[in-house]
């Protein structure tokens, strides 16, 4: 444990640079790591060359994730050749997958920290400073992590804030590393989440995005995601609630019904389907069919016809033939997904699908192109439809060049528009004049939340 004297010695001007890859949960983790290392005197810098601690928060989901990390560390090493070496920490899912191997392969790395070990970061840094030993911490210990983090204020002050409520996965889709890098499913205590939301609200948050690798599997002593949404909705400062990422199997009746009753839950449902073919879903071990997926879609549409779906797609999964691919296209046409992610299957070490024969690269790229074009067209179509209409926008900040306000529509689309700074943090009505694939452009016409400070 850290003694007061150790802490005092250490609390000089220390600068940490944090680079984050991967999902929103990594982004949340990076912020919480910063909240933690602040306690031992670190300040954040955006310029890695002036840092005395360089932390890389890594993602292992696709491609040559591991090689990218070594490449990045190599780049940093070069920059620091003629300066004193920073403390180099590799965190995140590659750290979890590779653990001490990283220390052996790249001596420039000092500490390796898995995603469930961030609560140990300060002690680990101090131990390293005192003993000059390399260290790795990759135990799965979500309970201790969140217990520790709940005592450290979440100091992020953003209009829209992430909040991790669930970690890990027990589903073991054959393509996915998450069950190995994040460990088993764990749900944070209900009260911890409410308290952290209140901290965020005190810092100005108006939109909460609840996170988990399987966020809709959240279950803490029988409190489910639906209960959490109802509870958060009672906080008057919270204007919008979203959650991501969900699994179709956990789209239970109670959660579907929240869309009937909630005024703050946004009408964009991000529900990864991966493929439109039951044969492929089966090969992937997805544990849901297209029929059940469509049932969820139709039930939600019946509750609110404005609800739209976004999704994740894996293209060219081993065994995907032309018919399977056509089924995916058919599903995209039927559901008219917006705002979706699509990637070619990437074999991940240690997963069941790691060694399956790959589909020809050219064919895979062609299929990806077709899917992405469809998804882009849906987005363009949706945005075009909104031209000359008035939509609700939560205003987040001003653009870097200060010329426009930036906010998001209910469907997460970026909106740029003219208006005064006092609109930041409010939900305002914006008249949309034109659009492109990713952005809507317009002008504020009227505040609709006059009371919001
Ligand atoms: N839990 C969510 C679900 O059940 O769909 C997904 C979470 S995962 C972190 C995010 C996305 O990464 C997946 O939806 C999938 O599309 C993509 N992904 C995961 N493994 C992949 C792989 N081996 N190759 C390509 N994409 C992958
Ligand atoms: Fe990965 Fe999601 Fe499947 Fe879990 S449910 S293994 S996180 S894709
Ligand atoms: Fe990547 Fe780990 Fe998130 S593998 S997508 S950072 S859970």
Short mmCIF file of C-alpha atoms and ligand atoms in Angstrom, two decimals:
data_model
loop_
_atom_site.label_atom_id
_atom_site.label_comp_id
_atom_site.label_asym_id
_atom_site.label_seq_id
_atom_site.Cartn_x
_atom_site.Cartn_y
_atom_site.Cartn_z
CA UNK A 1 0.00 0.00 0.00
CA UNK A 2 1.03 3.57 -0.60
CA UNK A 3 2.38 5.39 2.51
CA UNK A 4 1.83 9.13 3.02
CA UNK A 5 5.58 9.78 2.59
CA UNK A 6 5.68 7.86 -0.69
CA UNK A 7 2.68 9.79 -1.87
CA UNK A 8 4.20 13.15 -0.91
CA UNK A 9 7.46 12.34 -2.73
CA UNK A 10 5.50 11.39 -5.73
CA UNK A 11 3.19 14.40 -5.87
CA UNK A 12 5.34 16.59 -8.02
CA UNK A 13 4.31 17.78 -11.48
CA UNK A 14 3.63 14.57 -13.37
CA UNK A 15 2.10 14.51 -16.79
CA UNK A 16 0.21 11.58 -18.26
CA UNK A 17 -0.68 11.10 -21.90
CA UNK A 18 -3.46 8.57 -22.52
CA UNK A 19 -4.14 7.16 -25.97
CA UNK A 20 -7.33 5.14 -26.29
CA UNK A 21 -8.29 2.58 -28.92
CA UNK A 22 -11.50 0.56 -29.15
CA UNK A 23 -14.99 0.84 -27.80
CA UNK A 24 -16.75 3.40 -25.60
CA UNK A 25 -15.97 1.23 -22.58
CA UNK A 26 -12.30 1.84 -23.16
CA UNK A 27 -13.02 5.55 -23.39
CA UNK A 28 -14.87 5.39 -20.08
CA UNK A 29 -12.00 3.37 -18.56
CA UNK A 30 -9.42 5.91 -19.74
CA UNK A 31 -11.36 8.69 -18.02
CA UNK A 32 -11.59 6.68 -14.81
CA UNK A 33 -7.87 5.85 -14.98
CA UNK A 34 -7.22 9.58 -15.19
CA UNK A 35 -9.54 10.27 -12.22
CA UNK A 36 -7.45 7.69 -10.32
CA UNK A 37 -3.90 8.78 -11.22
CA UNK A 38 -4.83 12.39 -10.42
CA UNK A 39 -4.75 11.23 -6.78
CA UNK A 40 -0.99 10.69 -7.07
CA UNK A 41 -0.39 13.99 -8.79
CA UNK A 42 -0.74 13.29 -12.50
CA UNK A 43 -2.14 15.92 -14.85
CA UNK A 44 -3.32 15.13 -18.32
CA UNK A 45 -1.39 16.34 -21.37
CA UNK A 46 -2.49 16.20 -24.98
CA UNK A 47 1.14 16.30 -26.13
CA UNK A 48 2.73 12.92 -25.61
CA UNK A 49 6.25 14.26 -26.02
CA UNK A 50 5.97 16.19 -22.75
CA UNK A 51 4.53 13.25 -20.81
CA UNK A 52 6.41 11.39 -18.11
CA UNK A 53 3.78 8.66 -18.24
CA UNK A 54 2.53 7.26 -21.54
CA UNK A 55 -0.53 5.02 -21.26
CA UNK A 56 -1.94 3.09 -24.18
CA UNK A 57 -5.45 1.72 -23.64
CA UNK A 58 -5.74 -1.03 -26.23
CA UNK A 59 -8.41 -2.95 -28.15
CA UNK A 60 -8.13 -6.55 -29.34
CA UNK A 61 -11.36 -6.90 -31.30
CA UNK A 62 -10.03 -7.04 -34.87
CA UNK A 63 -7.03 -7.14 -37.15
CA UNK A 64 -3.46 -7.09 -36.04
CA UNK A 65 -4.27 -5.44 -32.72
CA UNK A 66 -1.18 -6.73 -30.98
CA UNK A 67 1.17 -5.61 -33.76
CA UNK A 68 -0.42 -2.15 -33.76
CA UNK A 69 0.44 -1.80 -30.07
CA UNK A 70 4.11 -2.72 -30.58
CA UNK A 71 4.24 -0.39 -33.56
CA UNK A 72 2.84 2.46 -31.47
CA UNK A 73 5.26 1.77 -28.61
CA UNK A 74 8.11 1.70 -31.15
CA UNK A 75 7.08 5.15 -32.36
CA UNK A 76 7.06 6.53 -28.82
CA UNK A 77 10.43 4.91 -28.12
CA UNK A 78 11.94 6.70 -31.11
CA UNK A 79 10.58 10.08 -29.96
CA UNK A 80 12.07 9.63 -26.49
CA UNK A 81 15.48 8.44 -27.68
CA UNK A 82 17.20 11.64 -26.57
CA UNK A 83 14.96 12.39 -23.58
CA UNK A 84 14.37 10.67 -20.26
CA UNK A 85 12.17 7.64 -20.68
CA UNK A 86 8.52 8.02 -19.65
CA UNK A 87 6.77 5.38 -17.59
CA UNK A 88 5.08 3.23 -20.26
CA UNK A 89 1.85 1.44 -19.37
CA UNK A 90 -0.15 -0.82 -21.66
CA UNK A 91 -3.76 -1.25 -20.50
CA UNK A 92 -6.91 -2.67 -22.05
CA UNK A 93 -7.82 -5.81 -23.95
CA UNK A 94 -4.46 -6.47 -25.67
CA UNK A 95 -2.79 -6.18 -22.26
CA UNK A 96 -5.24 -8.75 -20.92
CA UNK A 97 -4.67 -11.13 -23.83
CA UNK A 98 -0.87 -10.85 -23.87
CA UNK A 99 -0.01 -10.12 -20.21
CA UNK A 100 3.66 -10.64 -19.31
CA UNK A 101 4.54 -11.55 -22.89
CA UNK A 102 4.45 -7.81 -23.60
CA UNK A 103 7.09 -7.07 -20.98
CA UNK A 104 9.34 -9.75 -22.44
CA UNK A 105 8.94 -8.67 -26.03
CA UNK A 106 9.23 -4.89 -25.56
CA UNK A 107 11.50 -3.74 -22.70
CA UNK A 108 10.31 -0.15 -23.22
CA UNK A 109 7.00 -1.23 -21.61
CA UNK A 110 7.04 -0.98 -17.80
CA UNK A 111 3.58 -2.00 -16.67
CA UNK A 112 0.81 -4.13 -18.15
CA UNK A 113 -2.69 -3.67 -16.71
CA UNK A 114 -5.78 -5.66 -17.69
CA UNK A 115 -9.21 -3.98 -17.82
CA UNK A 116 -10.24 -5.34 -14.41
CA UNK A 117 -7.10 -4.14 -12.65
CA UNK A 118 -7.31 -0.36 -13.02
CA UNK A 119 -8.00 0.08 -9.32
CA UNK A 120 -4.44 -1.11 -8.73
CA UNK A 121 -2.83 1.46 -11.01
CA UNK A 122 -1.59 3.89 -8.34
CA UNK A 123 0.00 1.21 -6.18
CA UNK A 124 1.52 -0.41 -9.25
CA UNK A 125 3.02 2.87 -10.45
CA UNK A 126 4.45 3.60 -7.03
CA UNK A 127 5.84 0.08 -6.64
CA UNK A 128 7.54 0.51 -9.96
CA UNK A 129 9.00 3.88 -8.98
CA UNK A 130 10.39 2.46 -5.74
CA UNK A 131 11.58 -0.97 -6.87
CA UNK A 132 12.12 -0.28 -10.59
CA UNK A 133 10.47 -3.61 -11.31
CA UNK A 134 8.32 -4.37 -14.34
CA UNK A 135 4.85 -5.46 -13.39
CA UNK A 136 1.71 -7.03 -14.84
CA UNK A 137 -1.77 -7.11 -13.28
CA UNK A 138 -4.32 -9.07 -15.26
CA UNK A 139 -6.64 -10.68 -12.68
CA UNK A 140 -10.37 -10.58 -13.36
CA UNK A 141 -11.60 -8.69 -10.33
CA UNK A 142 -14.48 -6.46 -11.42
CA UNK A 143 -15.97 -6.29 -7.90
CA UNK A 144 -12.84 -4.73 -6.37
CA UNK A 145 -12.36 -2.48 -9.37
CA UNK A 146 -15.78 -0.87 -9.21
CA UNK A 147 -15.77 -0.81 -5.40
CA UNK A 148 -12.55 1.19 -5.56
CA UNK A 149 -13.66 3.42 -8.43
CA UNK A 150 -16.94 4.22 -6.68
CA UNK A 151 -14.88 5.99 -4.01
CA UNK A 152 -13.17 8.14 -6.61
CA UNK A 153 -15.24 10.95 -8.04
CA UNK A 154 -16.06 10.72 -11.73
CA UNK A 155 -14.82 14.17 -12.73
CA UNK A 156 -15.68 14.06 -16.38
CA UNK A 157 -17.63 17.16 -17.28
CA UNK A 158 -19.33 16.51 -20.55
CA UNK A 159 -22.88 17.18 -21.65
CA UNK A 160 -23.06 13.58 -22.86
CA UNK A 161 -21.26 11.09 -20.61
CA UNK A 162 -20.53 7.38 -20.72
CA UNK A 163 -21.19 5.28 -17.66
CA UNK A 164 -20.17 1.62 -17.53
CA UNK A 165 -22.78 -0.46 -15.69
CA UNK A 166 -21.83 -3.95 -16.84
CA UNK A 167 -18.66 -5.69 -17.96
CA UNK A 168 -17.71 -8.94 -19.57
CA UNK A 169 -19.56 -11.61 -21.47
CA UNK A 170 -20.67 -15.23 -20.98
CA UNK A 171 -21.98 -15.73 -24.51
CA UNK A 172 -18.84 -16.82 -26.34
CA UNK A 173 -19.73 -15.99 -29.94
CA UNK A 174 -17.22 -17.98 -31.93
CA UNK A 175 -15.56 -14.92 -33.47
CA UNK A 176 -15.16 -12.74 -30.37
CA UNK A 177 -12.34 -12.13 -27.87
CA UNK A 178 -14.41 -10.19 -25.35
CA UNK A 179 -15.19 -13.13 -22.99
CA UNK A 180 -11.42 -13.74 -22.80
CA UNK A 181 -10.30 -10.13 -22.43
CA UNK A 182 -13.08 -8.77 -20.19
CA UNK A 183 -13.96 -11.92 -18.29
CA UNK A 184 -17.36 -13.14 -17.12
CA UNK A 185 -20.48 -10.97 -17.02
CA UNK A 186 -20.57 -8.65 -14.05
CA UNK A 187 -23.19 -6.02 -13.16
CA UNK A 188 -22.30 -3.06 -10.98
CA UNK A 189 -24.39 -2.42 -7.86
CA UNK A 190 -27.47 -0.32 -8.61
CA UNK A 191 -26.68 2.36 -6.00
CA UNK A 192 -23.12 2.77 -7.25
CA UNK A 193 -24.51 3.62 -10.68
CA UNK A 194 -27.07 6.08 -9.35
CA UNK A 195 -24.39 7.81 -7.26
CA UNK A 196 -22.00 8.06 -10.18
CA UNK A 197 -24.77 9.48 -12.35
CA UNK A 198 -25.38 12.16 -9.72
CA UNK A 199 -21.67 13.06 -9.78
CA UNK A 200 -21.82 13.39 -13.55
CA UNK A 201 -24.97 15.48 -13.32
CA UNK A 202 -23.24 17.79 -10.81
CA UNK A 203 -20.54 18.29 -13.43
CA UNK A 204 -23.09 19.27 -16.07
CA UNK A 205 -24.07 15.99 -17.73
CA UNK A 206 -27.47 16.00 -19.48
CA UNK A 207 -27.24 12.73 -21.39
CA UNK A 208 -26.15 9.42 -19.93
CA UNK A 209 -24.97 6.58 -22.19
CA UNK A 210 -25.03 3.34 -20.19
CA UNK A 211 -22.30 0.98 -21.29
CA UNK A 212 -21.58 -2.72 -21.17
CA UNK A 213 -20.31 -5.37 -23.56
CA UNK A 214 -23.76 -6.88 -22.92
CA UNK A 215 -25.47 -3.90 -21.36
CA UNK A 216 -28.98 -5.34 -21.58
CA UNK A 217 -27.86 -8.41 -19.62
CA UNK A 218 -27.48 -6.03 -16.64
CA UNK A 219 -28.84 -7.74 -13.55
CA UNK A 220 -27.90 -6.69 -10.05
CA UNK A 221 -29.90 -8.54 -7.40
CA UNK A 222 -32.80 -8.72 -9.88
CA UNK A 223 -32.62 -5.04 -10.76
CA UNK A 224 -32.45 -4.99 -14.53
CA UNK A 225 -31.57 -2.41 -17.14
CA UNK A 226 -35.25 -1.41 -17.32
CA UNK A 227 -35.27 -0.62 -13.56
CA UNK A 228 -32.13 1.42 -13.95
CA UNK A 229 -33.57 3.48 -16.81
CA UNK A 230 -36.73 4.24 -14.80
CA UNK A 231 -34.62 5.30 -11.83
CA UNK A 232 -32.29 7.50 -13.87
CA UNK A 233 -35.26 9.09 -15.56
CA UNK A 234 -36.31 10.55 -12.21
CA UNK A 235 -33.19 12.76 -12.15
CA UNK A 236 -34.59 15.96 -13.62
CA UNK A 237 -31.25 17.21 -15.02
CA UNK A 238 -30.95 14.09 -17.19
CA UNK A 239 -32.59 14.85 -20.50
CA UNK A 240 -31.60 11.79 -22.51
CA UNK A 241 -30.74 8.16 -21.79
CA UNK A 242 -29.08 5.68 -24.17
CA UNK A 243 -27.47 2.28 -23.72
CA UNK A 244 -25.03 0.22 -25.73
CA UNK A 245 -24.13 -2.56 -26.69
CA UNK A 246 -27.00 -5.00 -26.50
CA UNK A 247 -27.53 -8.61 -27.42
CA UNK A 248 -30.86 -9.67 -29.01
CA UNK A 249 -31.21 -12.53 -26.52
CA UNK A 250 -31.42 -10.05 -23.63
CA UNK A 251 -34.03 -7.81 -25.25
CA UNK A 252 -36.61 -8.86 -22.66
CA UNK A 253 -40.26 -7.73 -22.34
CA UNK A 254 -39.51 -5.34 -19.48
CA UNK A 255 -36.87 -3.55 -21.57
CA UNK A 256 -39.10 -3.41 -24.65
CA UNK A 257 -41.84 -1.90 -22.48
CA UNK A 258 -39.57 0.93 -21.31
CA UNK A 259 -39.96 2.34 -24.82
CA UNK A 260 -43.70 2.63 -24.08
CA UNK A 261 -43.25 4.41 -20.78
CA UNK A 262 -40.05 6.41 -20.94
CA UNK A 263 -39.81 9.97 -22.16
CA UNK A 264 -36.03 10.11 -21.91
CA UNK A 265 -34.92 6.86 -23.55
CA UNK A 266 -33.91 7.77 -27.10
CA UNK A 267 -35.63 6.05 -30.06
CA UNK A 268 -32.41 4.63 -31.58
CA UNK A 269 -31.95 0.95 -30.71
CA UNK A 270 -28.42 -0.32 -31.32
CA UNK A 271 -28.91 -4.06 -31.59
CA UNK A 272 -26.09 -5.98 -33.27
CA UNK A 273 -27.35 -8.74 -35.55
CA UNK A 274 -24.00 -9.64 -37.26
CA UNK A 275 -25.64 -11.51 -40.17
CA UNK A 276 -29.02 -11.87 -41.86
CA UNK A 277 -28.61 -15.64 -42.27
CA UNK A 278 -29.72 -18.15 -39.63
CA UNK A 279 -27.11 -20.57 -40.89
CA UNK A 280 -24.33 -18.05 -40.19
CA UNK A 281 -25.84 -16.99 -36.84
CA UNK A 282 -25.73 -20.63 -35.86
CA UNK A 283 -22.12 -21.02 -36.99
CA UNK A 284 -21.28 -17.88 -35.02
CA UNK A 285 -22.97 -19.30 -31.88
CA UNK A 286 -25.08 -16.15 -31.66
CA UNK A 287 -27.98 -17.77 -29.76
CA UNK A 288 -30.66 -15.82 -31.64
CA UNK A 289 -32.40 -16.21 -35.00
CA UNK A 290 -33.54 -13.71 -37.61
CA UNK A 291 -37.13 -14.52 -36.69
CA UNK A 292 -36.59 -13.46 -33.06
CA UNK A 293 -34.67 -10.39 -34.20
CA UNK A 294 -37.55 -9.33 -36.46
CA UNK A 295 -40.03 -9.95 -33.66
CA UNK A 296 -38.13 -7.51 -31.44
CA UNK A 297 -38.03 -4.99 -34.29
CA UNK A 298 -41.75 -5.28 -35.01
CA UNK A 299 -42.74 -5.05 -31.35
CA UNK A 300 -40.69 -1.90 -30.88
CA UNK A 301 -42.01 -0.33 -34.09
CA UNK A 302 -45.55 -1.01 -32.86
CA UNK A 303 -44.78 0.81 -29.61
CA UNK A 304 -43.23 3.77 -31.42
CA UNK A 305 -43.07 3.94 -35.21
CA UNK A 306 -40.25 6.52 -34.94
CA UNK A 307 -37.88 3.96 -33.45
CA UNK A 308 -34.92 3.21 -35.70
CA UNK A 309 -32.36 0.44 -35.49
CA UNK A 310 -28.61 0.45 -35.85
CA UNK A 311 -26.45 -2.64 -35.86
CA UNK A 312 -23.06 -4.33 -36.17
CA UNK A 313 -22.35 -6.65 -39.12
CA UNK A 314 -19.59 -9.15 -39.65
CA UNK A 315 -19.12 -9.70 -43.36
CA UNK A 316 -17.60 -12.84 -44.93
CA UNK A 317 -17.73 -14.99 -41.83
CA UNK A 318 -16.31 -18.44 -42.69
CA UNK A 319 -19.05 -20.40 -44.47
CA UNK A 320 -20.95 -17.32 -45.73
CA UNK A 321 -22.12 -18.13 -49.28
CA UNK A 322 -23.96 -15.88 -51.76
CA UNK A 323 -27.36 -16.86 -50.31
CA UNK A 324 -26.28 -16.00 -46.78
CA UNK A 325 -24.94 -12.68 -47.96
CA UNK A 326 -28.18 -11.98 -49.83
CA UNK A 327 -30.05 -12.64 -46.57
CA UNK A 328 -27.98 -9.94 -44.88
CA UNK A 329 -28.81 -7.51 -47.68
CA UNK A 330 -32.49 -8.43 -47.42
CA UNK A 331 -32.45 -7.71 -43.69
CA UNK A 332 -30.77 -4.33 -44.22
CA UNK A 333 -33.49 -3.44 -46.72
CA UNK A 334 -36.25 -4.60 -44.44
CA UNK A 335 -35.07 -2.87 -41.28
CA UNK A 336 -33.45 0.18 -42.93
CA UNK A 337 -30.66 0.27 -40.35
CA UNK A 338 -28.94 3.60 -39.79
CA UNK A 339 -25.66 4.49 -38.04
CA UNK A 340 -24.27 0.94 -38.25
CA UNK A 341 -20.84 -0.68 -38.14
CA UNK A 342 -19.66 -3.32 -40.59
CA UNK A 343 -16.32 -5.13 -40.77
CA UNK A 344 -14.87 -8.12 -42.52
CA UNK A 345 -14.44 -11.10 -40.21
CA UNK A 346 -11.07 -10.98 -38.52
CA UNK A 347 -9.77 -14.25 -36.99
CA UNK A 348 -8.90 -13.73 -33.34
CA UNK A 349 -6.38 -15.92 -31.55
CA UNK A 350 -7.92 -18.24 -28.99
CA UNK A 351 -11.49 -18.06 -30.35
CA UNK A 352 -13.36 -21.01 -31.89
CA UNK A 353 -13.41 -19.35 -35.32
CA UNK A 354 -9.68 -18.51 -35.27
CA UNK A 355 -8.60 -21.27 -37.61
CA UNK A 356 -11.61 -21.54 -39.93
CA UNK A 357 -10.90 -21.20 -43.65
CA UNK A 358 -11.29 -17.58 -44.72
CA UNK A 359 -13.38 -16.34 -47.61
CA UNK A 360 -11.36 -14.93 -50.49
CA UNK A 361 -10.20 -11.38 -49.64
CA UNK A 362 -11.44 -9.80 -52.87
CA UNK A 363 -14.89 -11.33 -52.44
CA UNK A 364 -14.96 -10.21 -48.80
CA UNK A 365 -14.10 -6.63 -49.77
CA UNK A 366 -16.76 -6.64 -52.49
CA UNK A 367 -19.40 -7.79 -50.01
CA UNK A 368 -18.32 -5.20 -47.45
CA UNK A 369 -18.56 -2.48 -50.10
CA UNK A 370 -22.13 -3.51 -50.98
CA UNK A 371 -23.21 -3.55 -47.32
CA UNK A 372 -21.57 -0.23 -46.52
CA UNK A 373 -23.08 1.41 -49.58
CA UNK A 374 -26.55 0.26 -48.47
CA UNK A 375 -25.98 1.52 -44.92
CA UNK A 376 -24.65 4.86 -46.20
CA UNK A 377 -27.65 5.23 -48.50
CA UNK A 378 -30.02 4.62 -45.59
CA UNK A 379 -28.25 7.32 -43.62
CA UNK A 380 -28.37 9.78 -46.52
CA UNK A 381 -32.07 8.98 -47.06
CA UNK A 382 -32.90 9.56 -43.39
CA UNK A 383 -30.96 12.82 -43.28
CA UNK A 384 -32.57 14.08 -46.53
CA UNK A 385 -36.02 13.35 -45.10
CA UNK A 386 -35.21 15.62 -42.17
CA UNK A 387 -34.44 18.63 -44.38
CA UNK A 388 -36.95 21.46 -43.82
CA UNK A 389 -38.22 19.82 -40.66
CA UNK A 390 -37.57 20.76 -37.04
CA UNK A 391 -35.83 18.29 -34.75
CA UNK A 392 -34.76 18.14 -31.10
CA UNK A 393 -31.03 18.53 -30.56
CA UNK A 394 -29.04 18.22 -27.35
CA UNK A 395 -26.36 20.90 -27.69
CA UNK A 396 -22.93 19.64 -26.60
CA UNK A 397 -20.39 22.35 -27.44
CA UNK A 398 -19.13 24.83 -30.00
CA UNK A 399 -17.08 23.66 -33.00
CA UNK A 400 -13.30 24.18 -32.82
CA UNK A 401 -13.47 27.14 -35.20
CA UNK A 402 -16.24 28.59 -32.95
CA UNK A 403 -18.52 29.25 -35.90
CA UNK A 404 -21.28 26.74 -35.06
CA UNK A 405 -22.89 24.88 -32.23
CA UNK A 406 -22.56 21.10 -32.22
CA UNK A 407 -25.22 18.73 -30.94
CA UNK A 408 -26.86 15.40 -31.65
CA UNK A 409 -30.27 14.40 -32.89
CA UNK A 410 -32.31 11.72 -31.13
CA UNK A 411 -30.72 9.25 -33.58
CA UNK A 412 -27.16 10.32 -32.67
CA UNK A 413 -26.62 12.18 -35.93
CA UNK A 414 -24.29 15.19 -35.63
CA UNK A 415 -26.03 18.53 -36.05
CA UNK A 416 -24.21 21.78 -36.79
CA UNK A 417 -26.20 24.97 -36.46
CA UNK A 418 -26.06 28.65 -35.62
CA UNK A 419 -27.01 29.74 -32.13
CA UNK A 420 -25.72 31.33 -28.96
CA UNK A 421 -23.55 29.70 -26.26
CA UNK A 422 -26.35 29.75 -23.70
CA UNK A 423 -27.94 26.86 -25.64
CA UNK A 424 -25.10 24.49 -24.66
CA UNK A 425 -26.49 21.76 -22.39
CA UNK A 426 -30.06 22.30 -23.52
CA UNK A 427 -32.38 20.41 -25.80
CA UNK A 428 -33.32 22.89 -28.52
CA UNK A 429 -35.41 22.84 -31.64
CA UNK A 430 -33.32 23.11 -34.78
CA UNK A 431 -34.67 23.71 -38.25
CA UNK A 432 -32.68 21.51 -40.66
CA UNK A 433 -31.74 23.26 -43.90
CA UNK A 434 -29.51 20.66 -45.52
CA UNK A 435 -27.54 17.50 -44.85
CA UNK A 436 -24.90 15.05 -45.97
CA UNK A 437 -24.31 11.44 -44.97
CA UNK A 438 -22.98 12.21 -41.50
CA UNK A 439 -24.25 15.66 -40.58
CA UNK A 440 -27.37 17.78 -40.47
CA UNK A 441 -27.03 21.56 -40.88
CA UNK A 442 -29.54 24.11 -39.60
CA UNK A 443 -30.45 26.90 -37.24
CA UNK A 444 -31.85 27.01 -33.72
CA UNK A 445 -35.42 28.19 -33.65
CA UNK A 446 -36.49 27.91 -30.03
CA UNK A 447 -35.41 26.55 -26.65
CA UNK A 448 -37.63 23.77 -25.46
CA UNK A 449 -36.10 23.38 -22.00
CA UNK A 450 -36.09 26.90 -20.67
CA UNK A 451 -35.67 25.71 -17.10
CA UNK A 452 -32.44 23.76 -17.66
CA UNK A 453 -29.54 25.60 -16.07
N1 LIG B 1 -21.94 -7.70 -27.41
C1 LIG B 1 -22.19 -7.18 -28.66
C2 LIG B 1 -22.99 -8.19 -29.48
O1 LIG B 1 -23.41 -9.17 -28.98
O2 LIG B 1 -23.13 -8.03 -30.64
C3 LIG B 1 -20.95 -6.80 -29.41
C4 LIG B 1 -19.77 -6.27 -28.73
S1 LIG B 1 -18.27 -6.40 -29.67
C5 LIG B 1 -17.25 -5.60 -28.55
C6 LIG B 1 -18.50 -5.19 -30.94
C7 LIG B 1 -18.55 -5.68 -32.35
O3 LIG B 1 -17.29 -6.08 -32.80
C8 LIG B 1 -19.41 -6.91 -32.60
O4 LIG B 1 -20.75 -6.58 -32.67
C9 LIG B 1 -18.88 -7.44 -33.90
O5 LIG B 1 -19.61 -6.93 -35.00
C10 LIG B 1 -17.46 -6.90 -33.94
N2 LIG B 1 -16.50 -8.02 -33.88
C11 LIG B 1 -16.21 -8.77 -32.81
N3 LIG B 1 -15.31 -9.71 -33.13
C12 LIG B 1 -15.04 -9.56 -34.44
C13 LIG B 1 -14.20 -10.24 -35.36
N4 LIG B 1 -13.49 -11.29 -34.98
N5 LIG B 1 -14.14 -9.80 -36.64
C14 LIG B 1 -14.89 -8.73 -37.03
N6 LIG B 1 -15.69 -8.04 -36.21
C15 LIG B 1 -15.78 -8.45 -34.92
FE1 LIG B 2 -18.61 -10.77 -28.14
FE2 LIG B 2 -21.02 -9.65 -27.93
FE3 LIG B 2 -20.78 -12.22 -28.59
FE4 LIG B 2 -20.17 -11.43 -26.13
S1 LIG B 2 -22.20 -11.39 -27.12
S2 LIG B 2 -19.01 -12.84 -27.38
S3 LIG B 2 -19.30 -9.41 -26.51
S4 LIG B 2 -20.12 -10.43 -29.77
FE1 LIG B 3 -11.97 -3.69 -28.01
FE2 LIG B 3 -11.98 -4.69 -25.59
FE3 LIG B 3 -13.82 -2.92 -26.32
S1 LIG B 3 -11.49 -5.75 -27.44
S2 LIG B 3 -14.07 -3.35 -28.47
S3 LIG B 3 -11.65 -2.55 -26.15
S4 LIG B 3 -14.11 -4.67 -25.02
#
